[in-house]
mmCIF file of C-alpha atoms in Angstrom:
data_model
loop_
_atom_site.group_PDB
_atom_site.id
_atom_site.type_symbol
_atom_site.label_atom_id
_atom_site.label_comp_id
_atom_site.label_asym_id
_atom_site.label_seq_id
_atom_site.Cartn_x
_atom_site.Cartn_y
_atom_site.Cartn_z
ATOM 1 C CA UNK A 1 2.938 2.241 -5.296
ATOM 2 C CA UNK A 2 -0.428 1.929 -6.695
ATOM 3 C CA UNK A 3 -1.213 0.708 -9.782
ATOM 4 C CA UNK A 4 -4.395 0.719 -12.730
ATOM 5 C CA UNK A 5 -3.870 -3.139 -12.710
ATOM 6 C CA UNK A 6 -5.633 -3.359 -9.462
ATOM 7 C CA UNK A 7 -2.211 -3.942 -7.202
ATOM 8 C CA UNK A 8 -0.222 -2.892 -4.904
ATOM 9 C CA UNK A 9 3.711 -2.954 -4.388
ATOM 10 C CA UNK A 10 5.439 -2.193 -1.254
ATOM 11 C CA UNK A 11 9.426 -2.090 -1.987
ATOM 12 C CA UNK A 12 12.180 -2.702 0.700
ATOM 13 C CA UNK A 13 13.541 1.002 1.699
ATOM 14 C CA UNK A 14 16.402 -1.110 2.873
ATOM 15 C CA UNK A 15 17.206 -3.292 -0.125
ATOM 16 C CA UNK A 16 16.420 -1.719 -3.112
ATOM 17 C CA UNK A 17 17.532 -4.558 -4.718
ATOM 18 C CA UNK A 18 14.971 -7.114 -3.529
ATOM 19 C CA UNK A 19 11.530 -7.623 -5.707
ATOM 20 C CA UNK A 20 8.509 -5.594 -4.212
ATOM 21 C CA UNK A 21 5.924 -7.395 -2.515
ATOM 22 C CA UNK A 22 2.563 -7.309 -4.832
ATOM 23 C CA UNK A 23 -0.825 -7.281 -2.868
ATOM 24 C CA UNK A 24 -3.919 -7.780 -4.570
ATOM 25 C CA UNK A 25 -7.259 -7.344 -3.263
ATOM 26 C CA UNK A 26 -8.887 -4.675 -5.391
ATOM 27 C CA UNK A 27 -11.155 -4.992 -8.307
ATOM 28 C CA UNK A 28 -10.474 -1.838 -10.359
ATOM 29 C CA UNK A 29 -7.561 0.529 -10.338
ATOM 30 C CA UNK A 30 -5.930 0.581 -6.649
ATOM 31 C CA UNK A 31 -6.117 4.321 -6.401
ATOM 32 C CA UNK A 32 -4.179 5.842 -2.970
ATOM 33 C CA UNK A 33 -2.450 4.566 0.066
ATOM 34 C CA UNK A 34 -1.204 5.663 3.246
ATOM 35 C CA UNK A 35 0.984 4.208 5.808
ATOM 36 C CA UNK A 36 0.604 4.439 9.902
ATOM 37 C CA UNK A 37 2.788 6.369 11.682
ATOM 38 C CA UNK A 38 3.804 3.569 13.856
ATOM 39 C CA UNK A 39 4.407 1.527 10.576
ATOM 40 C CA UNK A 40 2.552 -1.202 12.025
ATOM 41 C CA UNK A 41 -0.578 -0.645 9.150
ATOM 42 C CA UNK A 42 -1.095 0.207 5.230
ATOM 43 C CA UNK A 43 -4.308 0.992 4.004
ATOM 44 C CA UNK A 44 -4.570 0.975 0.136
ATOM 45 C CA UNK A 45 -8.309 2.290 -1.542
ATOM 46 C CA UNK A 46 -9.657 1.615 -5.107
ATOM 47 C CA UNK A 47 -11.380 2.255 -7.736
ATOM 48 C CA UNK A 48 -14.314 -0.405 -6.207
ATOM 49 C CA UNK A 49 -14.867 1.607 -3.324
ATOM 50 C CA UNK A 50 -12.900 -0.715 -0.649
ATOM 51 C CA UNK A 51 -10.340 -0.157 1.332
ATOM 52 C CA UNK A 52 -7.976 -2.968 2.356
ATOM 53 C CA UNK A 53 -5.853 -2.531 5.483
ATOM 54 C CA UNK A 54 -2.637 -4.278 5.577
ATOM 55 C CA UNK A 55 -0.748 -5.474 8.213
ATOM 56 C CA UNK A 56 3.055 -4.747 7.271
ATOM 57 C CA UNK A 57 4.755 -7.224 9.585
ATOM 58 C CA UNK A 58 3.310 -9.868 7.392
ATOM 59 C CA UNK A 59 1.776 -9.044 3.818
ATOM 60 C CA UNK A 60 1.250 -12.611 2.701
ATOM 61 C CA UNK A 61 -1.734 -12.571 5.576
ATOM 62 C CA UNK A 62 -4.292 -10.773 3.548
ATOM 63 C CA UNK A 63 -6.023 -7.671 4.226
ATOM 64 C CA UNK A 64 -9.180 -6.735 6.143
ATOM 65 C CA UNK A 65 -11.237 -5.136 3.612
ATOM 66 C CA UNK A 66 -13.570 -1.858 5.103
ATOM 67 C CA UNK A 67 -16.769 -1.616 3.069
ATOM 68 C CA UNK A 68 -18.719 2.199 3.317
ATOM 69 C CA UNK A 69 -17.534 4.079 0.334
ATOM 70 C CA UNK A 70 -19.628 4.187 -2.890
ATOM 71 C CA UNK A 71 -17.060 5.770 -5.147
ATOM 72 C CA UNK A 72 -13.390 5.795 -5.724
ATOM 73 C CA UNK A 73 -11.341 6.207 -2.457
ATOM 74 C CA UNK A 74 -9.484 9.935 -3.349
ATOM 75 C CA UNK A 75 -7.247 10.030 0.168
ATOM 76 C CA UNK A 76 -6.433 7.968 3.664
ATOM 77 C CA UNK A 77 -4.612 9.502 6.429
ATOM 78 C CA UNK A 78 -4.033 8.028 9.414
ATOM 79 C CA UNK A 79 -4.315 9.700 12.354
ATOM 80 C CA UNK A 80 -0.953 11.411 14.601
ATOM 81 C CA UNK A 81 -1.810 8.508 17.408
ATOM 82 C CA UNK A 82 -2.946 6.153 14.518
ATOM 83 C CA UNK A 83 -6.215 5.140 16.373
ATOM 84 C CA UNK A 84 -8.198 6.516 13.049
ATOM 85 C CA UNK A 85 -8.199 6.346 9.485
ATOM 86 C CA UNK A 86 -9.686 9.094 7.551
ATOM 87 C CA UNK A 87 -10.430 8.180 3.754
ATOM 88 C CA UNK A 88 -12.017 10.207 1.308
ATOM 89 C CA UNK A 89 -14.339 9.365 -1.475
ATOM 90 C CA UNK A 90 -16.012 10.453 -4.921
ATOM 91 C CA UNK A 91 -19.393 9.877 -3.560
ATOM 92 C CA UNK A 92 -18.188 12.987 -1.459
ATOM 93 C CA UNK A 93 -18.230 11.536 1.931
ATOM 94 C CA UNK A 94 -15.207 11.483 4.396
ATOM 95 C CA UNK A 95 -15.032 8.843 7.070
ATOM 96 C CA UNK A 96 -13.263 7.967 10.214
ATOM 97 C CA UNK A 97 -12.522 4.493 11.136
ATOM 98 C CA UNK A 98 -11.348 3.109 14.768
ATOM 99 C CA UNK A 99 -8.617 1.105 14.146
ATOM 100 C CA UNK A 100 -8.888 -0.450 18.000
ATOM 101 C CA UNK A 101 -8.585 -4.297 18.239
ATOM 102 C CA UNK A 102 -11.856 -4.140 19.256
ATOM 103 C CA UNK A 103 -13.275 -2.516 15.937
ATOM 104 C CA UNK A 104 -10.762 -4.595 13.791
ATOM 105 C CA UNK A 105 -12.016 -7.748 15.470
ATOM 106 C CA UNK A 106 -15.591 -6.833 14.811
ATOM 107 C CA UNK A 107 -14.712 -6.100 10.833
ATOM 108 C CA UNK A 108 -13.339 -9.582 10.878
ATOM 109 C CA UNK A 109 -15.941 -10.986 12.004
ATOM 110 C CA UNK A 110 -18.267 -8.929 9.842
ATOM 111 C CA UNK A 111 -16.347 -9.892 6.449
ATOM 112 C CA UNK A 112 -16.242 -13.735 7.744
ATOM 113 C CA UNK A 113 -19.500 -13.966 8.853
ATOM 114 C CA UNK A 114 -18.943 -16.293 11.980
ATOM 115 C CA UNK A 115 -16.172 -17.049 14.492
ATOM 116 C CA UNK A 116 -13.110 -19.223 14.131
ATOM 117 C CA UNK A 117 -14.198 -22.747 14.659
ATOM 118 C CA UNK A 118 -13.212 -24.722 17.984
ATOM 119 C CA UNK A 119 -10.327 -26.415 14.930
ATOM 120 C CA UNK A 120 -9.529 -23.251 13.781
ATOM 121 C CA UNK A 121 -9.045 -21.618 17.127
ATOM 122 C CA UNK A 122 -6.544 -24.618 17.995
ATOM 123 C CA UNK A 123 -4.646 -24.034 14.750
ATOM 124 C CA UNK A 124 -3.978 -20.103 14.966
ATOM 125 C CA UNK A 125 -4.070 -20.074 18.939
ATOM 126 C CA UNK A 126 -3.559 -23.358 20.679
ATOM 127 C CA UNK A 127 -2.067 -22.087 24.076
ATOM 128 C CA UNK A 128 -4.961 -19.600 23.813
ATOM 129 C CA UNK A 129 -8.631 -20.971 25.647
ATOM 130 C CA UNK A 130 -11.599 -21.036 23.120
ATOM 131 C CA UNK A 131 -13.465 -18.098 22.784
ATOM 132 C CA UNK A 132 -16.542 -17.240 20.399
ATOM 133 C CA UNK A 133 -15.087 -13.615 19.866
ATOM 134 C CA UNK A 134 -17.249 -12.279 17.429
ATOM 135 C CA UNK A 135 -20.246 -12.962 19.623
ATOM 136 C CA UNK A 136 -18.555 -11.013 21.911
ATOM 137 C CA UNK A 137 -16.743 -8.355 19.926
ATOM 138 C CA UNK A 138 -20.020 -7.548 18.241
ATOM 139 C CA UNK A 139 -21.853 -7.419 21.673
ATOM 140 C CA UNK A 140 -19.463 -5.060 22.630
ATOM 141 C CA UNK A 141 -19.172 -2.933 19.954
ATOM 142 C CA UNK A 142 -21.917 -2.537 17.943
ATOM 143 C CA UNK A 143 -21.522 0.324 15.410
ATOM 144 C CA UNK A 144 -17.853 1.091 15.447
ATOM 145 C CA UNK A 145 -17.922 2.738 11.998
ATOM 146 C CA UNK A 146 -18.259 7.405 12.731
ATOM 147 C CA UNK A 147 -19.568 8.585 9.864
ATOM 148 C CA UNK A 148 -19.639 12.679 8.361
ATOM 149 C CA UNK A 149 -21.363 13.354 5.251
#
């Protein structure tokens, strides 16, 4: 459910019982939300203009916030193979977002500004060689963001 405090709560279908899990990550009132078909993803969109997308297998991860919109986010659907998000806006533009690991990695990398240090990489992916993969990612896929005004 959405909320004019600025959060989100996802409740247990199968445990009514238990507390719902409150996500935060929007400045104004969180205004619509969607779930992926494959419920692998939520996307929740505000008041601010930001969507945050949500990975449901673990909420306490944080969310990878998608900057375009310059008005209140009014709708998100995800698409019937979930490879796009479609989100509408008050500033009366609709876009679709890839939702690849490609694009996903690249809007990581965009929000952090650099790549996982060598430490870093050895923390979250030790059996995993080094890689710089937003040099890479962004090499690859430059302008991953379709656009329709």
């Amino acid at each position: 459910s959405t909320s004019l405090d600025s959060t989100v709560r996802v409740w247990s279908m199968f445990d009514l019982r238990e507390q719902a899990v409150v996500l935060r990550g929007h400045e104004n009132w969180a205004s619509t939300l969607a779930f992926s078909k494959n419920g692998r993803w939520l996307v929740t969109g505000g008041q601010d203009g930001n969507l945050q997308l949500w990975e449901l297998d673990d909420l306490t991860v944080g969310a990878v916030t998608l900057l375009g919109h310059q008005g209140t986010i009014t709708s998100a659907v995800f698409s019937e193979d979930d490879r796009f998000l479609y989100t509408g806006s008050s500033d009366q533009t609709v876009r679709a977002w890839t939702l690849s690991l490609d694009s996903l990695v690249v809007m990581a990398c965009q929000a952090a500004g650099e790549s996982l240090s060598e430490n870093e990489w050895q923390q979250y992916l030790p059996d995993e060689p080094y890689r710089d993969v937003c040099e890479v990612a962004l090499e690859r896929m430059p302008d991953f963001i379709l656009e329709e005004e």
